[in-house]
Amino acid sequence: MKRVIVGLSGGVDSSVAAYLLKEQGYEVIGLFMKNWHDDSVTISDECPWLEDSNDAMLVADKLGIPFQTVDLSVQYKERIVDYMFNEYEKGRTPNPDVLCNREIKFDVFMDIAMELGADYVATGHYCRKATIETDGKEIHQLLAGVDNNKDQSYFLCQLSQAQLAKALFPIGELTKPEVREIAKAQDLITAEKKDSQGLCFIGKVRLPDFLQQQLKPKEGVIVEVEDSFEVYNQAIPEFNSKENELAFFAKKPEYAISDGKVVGKHQGAHYFTKGQRKGLAVGGTTEPLFVIDTDVKENVIYTGQGKNHPGLLRNVLFVSNDELHWIREDLALNDGETLEVMARIRYRQPLEKATLYKVSSGLYVEFANKQSAITEGQFVAWYNGEELLGSGVIS
């Protein structure tokens, strides 16, 4: 009998995952990960981890499976929280959920599971795994979840073959309403529970509050850049190679305060991210202002009017070699090779047509259409049909 350790989060998805595995004849053990206990920044009456761990325990009890809590807060702080602050200070926008899967759930947590003699680790993610054989070698595929509204493959875009080999995603074939139906039928306490938003496992954190603990507020100016700004309207040079052309279009404009007019003040450029509209508190513009860039060194926020402002739109991005990751190592491109894919630069974004170009220093992703707010530090993930092939950090 194979032993599976399920990460029970106290939500409906992982509860049903545990139930299904038990039905399938696995020996199931529930484990709750406690990753954060600084209550000063959680909105504590909404969803403290205590309530979640209690729900997880009641579900385990109902299903008749062993349950325990593991405290991973030290690793979580080192690998996720510190990384987030570090990225924000560099003026990049991190994606803690992707990192949490790579570093915590399928690494630290997986190690604990293996020490407990597990054959597999299971989570309540809406995605699927398939295994194929190529040249006599087993290769694991990460596939999108059946529920289009809920597909979470993007969050797992950094997993490796070794991690996938030991992973199970029991609810990937189901839709969210089906999952709730099963939970109801089994009388699980989490059946009606709302989905948690907010950082993976931190509870509902107000991100600015969370950041402000480490990143001190400092007042700076908000600059509005007109769409007539010369850089947007410069003549496109002749290129002697595709690589030069890609490099040209991947480069984001550099701004100086003199390129626009000062329209307001802010409390710290590192609290803002590209494409952001809320929190600027500048009125009197014809169209709403969007953040088109942040300069954390000079502490300036650059903005533009309207969601079609040229400062928001670009169709090429770059991923450096050390931040490039292939789930399908067997399909990794060699220098000079290209691949037609579908790609997304954020969770829940519809997939867009793109071409990958491998060069010696990394990988260019050229989209057929311009993308809004390509954000450094976020992940780009590329697919062939339903299969997620690889991903990288936008540089």
Short mmCIF file of C-alpha atoms in Angstrom, two decimals:
data_model
loop_
_atom_site.label_atom_id
_atom_site.label_comp_id
_atom_site.label_asym_id
_atom_site.label_seq_id
_atom_site.Cartn_x
_atom_site.Cartn_y
_atom_site.Cartn_z
CA MET A 1 0.00 0.00 0.00
CA LYS A 2 1.49 3.31 -1.07
CA ARG A 3 1.70 6.04 1.53
CA VAL A 4 0.73 9.61 0.59
CA ILE A 5 1.22 12.69 2.71
CA VAL A 6 -1.37 15.36 1.94
CA GLY A 7 -0.70 18.98 2.71
CA LEU A 8 -3.97 19.79 4.49
CA SER A 9 -4.33 23.56 4.50
CA GLY A 10 -7.77 23.71 6.13
CA GLY A 11 -9.40 24.51 2.80
CA VAL A 12 -11.89 22.54 0.74
CA ASP A 13 -9.48 21.59 -2.07
CA SER A 14 -6.94 19.75 0.06
CA SER A 15 -9.75 18.17 2.14
CA VAL A 16 -11.26 16.60 -0.97
CA ALA A 17 -7.80 15.62 -2.24
CA ALA A 18 -7.29 13.61 0.97
CA TYR A 19 -10.73 12.00 0.68
CA LEU A 20 -10.15 10.95 -2.95
CA LEU A 21 -6.76 9.42 -2.19
CA LYS A 22 -8.25 7.42 0.64
CA GLU A 23 -10.98 6.19 -1.73
CA GLN A 24 -8.30 5.19 -4.22
CA GLY A 25 -6.76 2.90 -1.63
CA TYR A 26 -3.72 4.89 -0.53
CA GLU A 27 -2.56 5.08 3.07
CA VAL A 28 -3.11 8.79 3.72
CA ILE A 29 -1.54 11.03 6.36
CA GLY A 30 -2.56 14.69 6.74
CA LEU A 31 0.06 17.30 7.50
CA PHE A 32 -0.63 20.96 8.21
CA MET A 33 2.23 23.35 7.50
CA LYS A 34 2.55 26.23 9.86
CA ASN A 35 4.61 28.78 8.00
CA TRP A 36 3.92 32.06 9.64
CA HIS A 37 3.05 33.24 13.08
CA ASP A 38 3.64 36.91 13.24
CA ASP A 39 0.08 37.93 13.97
CA SER A 40 0.92 41.61 13.90
CA VAL A 41 0.55 41.69 10.12
CA THR A 42 -2.25 39.26 9.51
CA ILE A 43 -5.76 40.57 9.60
CA SER A 44 -6.13 38.26 12.50
CA ASP A 45 -9.87 37.89 12.87
CA GLU A 46 -10.24 36.81 9.25
CA CYS A 47 -8.21 33.68 8.91
CA PRO A 48 -5.55 33.02 11.47
CA TRP A 49 -3.63 29.81 10.94
CA LEU A 50 -5.14 28.38 14.14
CA GLU A 51 -8.59 28.21 12.63
CA ASP A 52 -7.16 26.61 9.49
CA SER A 53 -5.16 24.02 11.37
CA ASN A 54 -8.24 23.25 13.43
CA ASP A 55 -10.33 22.73 10.27
CA ALA A 56 -7.59 20.53 8.83
CA MET A 57 -7.60 18.46 12.01
CA LEU A 58 -11.40 18.05 11.94
CA VAL A 59 -11.25 16.92 8.30
CA ALA A 60 -8.53 14.38 9.11
CA ASP A 61 -10.60 13.16 12.02
CA LYS A 62 -13.69 12.79 9.83
CA LEU A 63 -11.72 10.87 7.20
CA GLY A 64 -10.07 8.74 9.87
CA ILE A 65 -6.52 9.59 8.85
CA PRO A 66 -3.55 10.47 11.09
CA PHE A 67 -2.80 14.19 11.34
CA GLN A 68 0.04 16.34 12.53
CA THR A 69 1.28 19.91 12.27
CA VAL A 70 4.79 20.81 11.15
CA ASP A 71 6.34 24.17 11.84
CA LEU A 72 8.22 25.42 8.78
CA SER A 73 8.30 29.07 9.77
CA VAL A 74 12.11 29.28 9.92
CA GLN A 75 12.53 27.94 6.38
CA TYR A 76 9.58 30.01 5.22
CA LYS A 77 11.14 33.18 6.53
CA GLU A 78 14.50 32.43 4.94
CA ARG A 79 13.27 31.24 1.58
CA ILE A 80 10.11 33.26 0.99
CA VAL A 81 9.88 36.31 3.20
CA ASP A 82 13.52 37.34 2.92
CA TYR A 83 13.43 36.71 -0.81
CA MET A 84 10.35 38.93 -1.14
CA PHE A 85 11.94 41.86 0.68
CA ASN A 86 15.12 41.42 -1.27
CA GLU A 87 13.22 41.51 -4.59
CA TYR A 88 11.14 44.54 -3.57
CA GLU A 89 14.29 46.39 -2.58
CA LYS A 90 15.71 45.69 -6.04
CA GLY A 91 12.57 47.16 -7.53
CA ARG A 92 11.31 43.79 -8.75
CA THR A 93 7.92 42.28 -7.95
CA PRO A 94 8.24 38.76 -6.57
CA ASN A 95 5.73 35.93 -6.85
CA PRO A 96 5.71 34.26 -3.45
CA ASP A 97 3.17 31.60 -4.49
CA VAL A 98 5.40 30.15 -7.19
CA LEU A 99 8.37 30.18 -4.82
CA CYS A 100 6.35 28.66 -2.02
CA ASN A 101 5.58 25.63 -4.17
CA ARG A 102 9.16 25.19 -5.31
CA GLU A 103 10.88 25.89 -2.00
CA ILE A 104 8.39 24.89 0.69
CA LYS A 105 5.63 22.51 -0.40
CA PHE A 106 7.70 20.47 -2.82
CA ASP A 107 11.04 20.76 -1.08
CA VAL A 108 11.10 21.26 2.69
CA PHE A 109 7.66 19.68 3.09
CA MET A 110 8.51 16.88 0.65
CA ASP A 111 11.66 16.05 2.63
CA ILE A 112 9.59 15.73 5.81
CA ALA A 113 7.12 13.51 3.97
CA MET A 114 9.90 11.26 2.70
CA GLU A 115 11.29 10.97 6.24
CA LEU A 116 7.83 9.76 7.25
CA GLY A 117 8.14 7.02 4.65
CA ALA A 118 5.85 8.57 2.05
CA ASP A 119 5.85 7.45 -1.56
CA TYR A 120 4.09 10.62 -2.67
CA VAL A 121 3.13 14.12 -1.60
CA ALA A 122 -0.31 15.41 -2.62
CA THR A 123 -1.79 18.91 -2.70
CA GLY A 124 -5.14 20.44 -3.58
CA HIS A 125 -3.88 22.16 -6.72
CA TYR A 126 -6.05 22.35 -9.82
CA CYS A 127 -3.57 20.75 -12.20
CA ARG A 128 -2.73 17.28 -13.48
CA LYS A 129 0.30 15.11 -13.93
CA ALA A 130 0.88 12.60 -16.70
CA THR A 131 3.81 10.30 -17.29
CA ILE A 132 5.13 9.37 -20.71
CA GLU A 133 8.09 7.35 -21.89
CA THR A 134 10.67 8.80 -24.26
CA ASP A 135 13.77 6.80 -25.25
CA GLY A 136 13.10 4.35 -22.44
CA LYS A 137 13.05 7.19 -19.87
CA GLU A 138 10.09 8.15 -17.74
CA ILE A 139 9.15 11.79 -18.19
CA HIS A 140 6.57 13.59 -16.06
CA GLN A 141 4.28 16.17 -17.60
CA LEU A 142 2.59 19.01 -15.75
CA LEU A 143 -0.82 19.62 -17.30
CA ALA A 144 -3.42 22.33 -16.77
CA GLY A 145 -6.36 21.56 -14.49
CA VAL A 146 -9.64 20.61 -16.15
CA ASP A 147 -11.41 23.60 -14.57
CA ASN A 148 -10.45 26.53 -16.79
CA ASN A 149 -11.43 29.05 -14.14
CA LYS A 150 -9.20 27.43 -11.60
CA ASP A 151 -6.19 26.07 -13.45
CA GLN A 152 -3.21 26.47 -11.10
CA SER A 153 -0.46 24.93 -13.22
CA TYR A 154 1.18 28.38 -13.39
CA PHE A 155 1.93 28.29 -9.67
CA LEU A 156 3.83 25.02 -10.16
CA CYS A 157 5.87 26.28 -13.11
CA GLN A 158 9.14 25.91 -11.21
CA LEU A 159 8.83 22.25 -10.28
CA SER A 160 11.47 19.77 -11.40
CA GLN A 161 11.19 16.23 -12.74
CA ALA A 162 12.31 14.91 -9.35
CA GLN A 163 9.58 16.88 -7.57
CA LEU A 164 6.88 15.92 -10.08
CA ALA A 165 7.83 12.26 -9.79
CA LYS A 166 6.67 12.29 -6.18
CA ALA A 167 3.67 14.61 -6.59
CA LEU A 168 -0.02 13.78 -6.87
CA PHE A 169 -2.81 16.23 -7.75
CA PRO A 170 -6.05 14.37 -6.96
CA ILE A 171 -8.51 17.16 -7.83
CA GLY A 172 -6.96 18.18 -11.15
CA GLU A 173 -9.66 16.32 -13.09
CA LEU A 174 -12.47 18.11 -11.24
CA THR A 175 -14.07 21.54 -11.32
CA LYS A 176 -14.44 23.65 -8.21
CA PRO A 177 -18.24 23.06 -7.97
CA GLU A 178 -17.62 19.30 -8.19
CA VAL A 179 -15.05 19.53 -5.41
CA ARG A 180 -17.55 21.37 -3.20
CA GLU A 181 -20.21 18.75 -3.98
CA ILE A 182 -17.93 15.94 -2.85
CA ALA A 183 -17.05 17.83 0.34
CA LYS A 184 -20.75 18.34 1.04
CA ALA A 185 -21.61 14.72 0.39
CA GLN A 186 -18.87 13.65 2.80
CA ASP A 187 -20.01 16.21 5.35
CA LEU A 188 -16.59 17.84 5.54
CA ILE A 189 -16.46 21.01 7.61
CA THR A 190 -14.63 22.85 4.81
CA ALA A 191 -17.37 22.27 2.18
CA GLU A 192 -18.68 25.85 2.27
CA LYS A 193 -15.46 27.53 3.32
CA LYS A 194 -14.43 30.52 1.21
CA ASP A 195 -11.20 30.27 -0.76
CA SER A 196 -8.27 31.89 0.95
CA GLN A 197 -6.73 34.86 -0.77
CA GLY A 198 -3.47 36.41 0.20
CA LEU A 199 0.01 35.04 0.51
CA CYS A 200 0.42 31.34 0.44
CA PHE A 201 0.00 30.23 4.05
CA ILE A 202 0.47 33.62 5.68
CA GLY A 203 -3.20 34.13 6.07
CA LYS A 204 -4.79 37.28 4.79
CA VAL A 205 -1.90 39.66 4.96
CA ARG A 206 -2.14 43.25 3.92
CA LEU A 207 0.89 43.31 1.68
CA PRO A 208 1.79 46.97 2.25
CA ASP A 209 1.62 46.45 6.03
CA PHE A 210 3.75 43.40 5.66
CA LEU A 211 6.30 45.25 3.55
CA GLN A 212 6.33 48.30 5.77
CA GLN A 213 7.72 46.29 8.62
CA GLN A 214 11.00 46.00 6.78
CA LEU A 215 10.88 48.61 4.07
CA LYS A 216 10.55 51.98 5.72
CA PRO A 217 8.19 54.52 4.11
CA LYS A 218 9.99 57.34 2.35
CA GLU A 219 8.28 60.10 0.51
CA GLY A 220 8.93 60.56 -3.19
CA VAL A 221 7.24 62.02 -6.25
CA ILE A 222 4.79 60.62 -8.77
CA VAL A 223 5.63 61.66 -12.32
CA GLU A 224 3.20 61.49 -15.22
CA VAL A 225 4.72 60.70 -18.62
CA GLU A 226 2.72 61.71 -21.73
CA ASP A 227 2.21 59.15 -24.46
CA SER A 228 3.88 61.59 -26.84
CA PHE A 229 7.21 60.98 -25.00
CA GLU A 230 9.88 60.74 -27.72
CA VAL A 231 11.15 57.27 -26.71
CA TYR A 232 7.75 55.78 -27.57
CA ASN A 233 7.78 57.38 -30.98
CA GLN A 234 11.39 56.87 -32.05
CA ALA A 235 12.20 55.39 -35.44
CA ILE A 236 12.94 51.67 -35.30
CA PRO A 237 16.52 51.03 -36.43
CA GLU A 238 17.62 48.46 -39.01
CA PHE A 239 18.70 45.22 -37.30
CA ASN A 240 21.48 43.00 -38.57
CA SER A 241 20.24 40.00 -36.57
CA LYS A 242 17.11 38.68 -34.89
CA GLU A 243 18.92 38.76 -31.55
CA ASN A 244 19.64 42.49 -31.88
CA GLU A 245 16.00 43.10 -32.77
CA LEU A 246 14.78 41.13 -29.75
CA ALA A 247 17.21 42.92 -27.45
CA PHE A 248 15.93 46.25 -28.74
CA PHE A 249 12.26 45.42 -28.10
CA ALA A 250 12.94 43.74 -24.74
CA LYS A 251 14.62 46.83 -23.32
CA LYS A 252 12.33 48.91 -21.21
CA PRO A 253 12.48 52.69 -21.48
CA GLU A 254 14.63 54.51 -18.93
CA TYR A 255 12.87 57.48 -17.37
CA ALA A 256 14.06 60.64 -15.67
CA ILE A 257 11.94 63.11 -13.70
CA SER A 258 12.40 65.65 -16.49
CA ASP A 259 10.55 63.31 -18.90
CA GLY A 260 7.20 64.17 -17.37
CA LYS A 261 5.46 66.35 -14.82
CA VAL A 262 5.22 65.82 -11.08
CA VAL A 263 1.57 65.11 -10.22
CA GLY A 264 1.71 63.87 -6.65
CA LYS A 265 3.60 62.20 -3.82
CA HIS A 266 3.91 58.61 -2.60
CA GLN A 267 5.27 56.88 0.49
CA GLY A 268 7.80 54.57 -1.13
CA ALA A 269 8.39 53.37 -4.70
CA HIS A 270 8.97 49.80 -3.46
CA TYR A 271 5.30 49.50 -2.45
CA PHE A 272 4.16 49.91 -6.04
CA THR A 273 4.19 47.56 -8.97
CA LYS A 274 3.87 48.04 -12.72
CA GLY A 275 0.35 48.18 -14.03
CA GLN A 276 -0.98 49.18 -10.60
CA ARG A 277 -3.80 51.68 -10.59
CA LYS A 278 -4.99 51.80 -6.99
CA GLY A 279 -3.25 53.71 -4.25
CA LEU A 280 -1.85 56.56 -6.34
CA ALA A 281 -4.42 59.06 -5.07
CA VAL A 282 -3.89 61.50 -7.93
CA GLY A 283 -7.08 63.03 -9.29
CA GLY A 284 -7.96 65.32 -12.15
CA THR A 285 -6.69 63.21 -15.05
CA THR A 286 -8.88 62.43 -18.06
CA GLU A 287 -8.11 58.72 -17.80
CA PRO A 288 -6.94 56.88 -14.67
CA LEU A 289 -3.20 56.82 -14.01
CA PHE A 290 -1.33 53.52 -14.12
CA VAL A 291 2.17 52.84 -12.83
CA ILE A 292 4.42 52.36 -15.86
CA ASP A 293 7.69 52.05 -13.95
CA THR A 294 9.18 52.41 -10.49
CA ASP A 295 12.68 53.63 -9.71
CA VAL A 296 13.54 52.38 -6.23
CA LYS A 297 16.99 53.98 -6.20
CA GLU A 298 15.67 57.48 -6.87
CA ASN A 299 12.33 56.67 -5.20
CA VAL A 300 10.22 57.88 -8.13
CA ILE A 301 7.03 56.39 -9.54
CA TYR A 302 6.40 56.92 -13.25
CA THR A 303 2.78 56.83 -14.40
CA GLY A 304 0.79 57.22 -17.57
CA GLN A 305 -2.88 57.79 -18.41
CA GLY A 306 -5.05 54.89 -19.50
CA LYS A 307 -4.46 51.17 -19.81
CA ASN A 308 -3.20 51.52 -23.39
CA HIS A 309 -0.43 53.91 -22.48
CA PRO A 310 2.67 52.93 -24.53
CA GLY A 311 4.73 52.77 -21.33
CA LEU A 312 2.70 49.72 -20.28
CA LEU A 313 2.90 47.75 -23.49
CA ARG A 314 5.74 45.56 -24.76
CA ASN A 315 5.91 42.37 -26.73
CA VAL A 316 9.36 40.97 -25.92
CA LEU A 317 10.84 39.94 -22.58
CA PHE A 318 14.09 38.31 -21.52
CA VAL A 319 14.93 35.54 -19.06
CA SER A 320 18.58 35.07 -18.07
CA ASN A 321 20.08 31.57 -18.04
CA ASP A 322 20.29 31.35 -14.26
CA GLU A 323 16.57 32.11 -13.94
CA LEU A 324 15.46 29.81 -16.75
CA HIS A 325 13.75 26.55 -15.84
CA TRP A 326 12.51 23.64 -17.95
CA ILE A 327 10.05 21.16 -16.47
CA ARG A 328 10.55 19.21 -19.69
CA GLU A 329 14.34 19.10 -19.59
CA ASP A 330 14.24 16.91 -22.70
CA LEU A 331 12.67 19.78 -24.67
CA ALA A 332 15.05 22.50 -23.46
CA LEU A 333 16.23 24.68 -26.36
CA ASN A 334 19.85 24.93 -27.41
CA ASP A 335 21.36 28.27 -28.44
CA GLY A 336 19.98 29.38 -31.78
CA GLU A 337 16.82 27.26 -31.51
CA THR A 338 13.27 28.62 -31.46
CA LEU A 339 9.92 27.20 -30.33
CA GLU A 340 6.32 28.29 -30.93
CA VAL A 341 4.40 28.22 -27.65
CA MET A 342 1.46 29.66 -25.76
CA ALA A 343 2.58 31.73 -22.78
CA ARG A 344 1.38 33.84 -19.86
CA ILE A 345 3.12 36.40 -17.69
CA ARG A 346 0.75 36.18 -14.72
CA TYR A 347 -1.71 33.79 -13.14
CA ARG A 348 -5.17 33.76 -14.71
CA GLN A 349 -4.01 35.59 -17.80
CA PRO A 350 -5.37 33.86 -20.93
CA LEU A 351 -2.59 32.10 -22.83
CA GLU A 352 -1.07 34.19 -25.63
CA LYS A 353 0.83 33.15 -28.75
CA ALA A 354 4.59 33.55 -28.41
CA THR A 355 7.90 32.38 -29.82
CA LEU A 356 10.88 31.41 -27.67
CA TYR A 357 14.37 32.29 -28.94
CA LYS A 358 17.32 30.73 -27.13
CA VAL A 359 20.50 32.84 -27.18
CA SER A 360 23.79 32.33 -25.35
CA SER A 361 22.88 34.59 -22.42
CA GLY A 362 19.31 33.34 -21.91
CA LEU A 363 15.93 33.20 -23.58
CA TYR A 364 13.79 35.79 -25.34
CA VAL A 365 10.01 35.42 -25.35
CA GLU A 366 8.43 37.30 -28.24
CA PHE A 367 4.65 37.65 -28.01
CA ALA A 368 2.48 37.99 -31.11
CA ASN A 369 0.57 40.78 -29.31
CA LYS A 370 1.82 43.46 -26.98
CA GLN A 371 1.48 42.53 -23.30
CA SER A 372 0.48 44.91 -20.56
CA ALA A 373 2.79 45.55 -17.61
CA ILE A 374 5.53 42.99 -18.18
CA THR A 375 6.92 43.02 -14.66
CA GLU A 376 10.47 42.18 -13.63
CA GLY A 377 10.60 39.48 -10.97
CA GLN A 378 7.35 37.83 -12.07
CA PHE A 379 7.30 34.49 -13.86
CA VAL A 380 6.62 33.84 -17.51
CA ALA A 381 5.41 30.28 -18.19
CA TRP A 382 5.08 28.60 -21.57
CA TYR A 383 2.84 25.79 -22.70
CA ASN A 384 2.32 23.38 -25.54
CA GLY A 385 -1.41 22.75 -25.51
CA GLU A 386 -2.29 21.80 -21.94
CA GLU A 387 1.25 21.03 -20.95
CA LEU A 388 3.44 23.52 -19.10
CA LEU A 389 6.95 23.08 -20.52
CA GLY A 390 8.98 25.63 -18.61
CA SER A 391 9.21 29.04 -17.00
CA GLY A 392 11.55 31.82 -16.05
CA VAL A 393 11.86 35.02 -14.08
CA ILE A 394 11.31 38.13 -16.18
CA SER A 395 14.53 40.13 -16.01
#
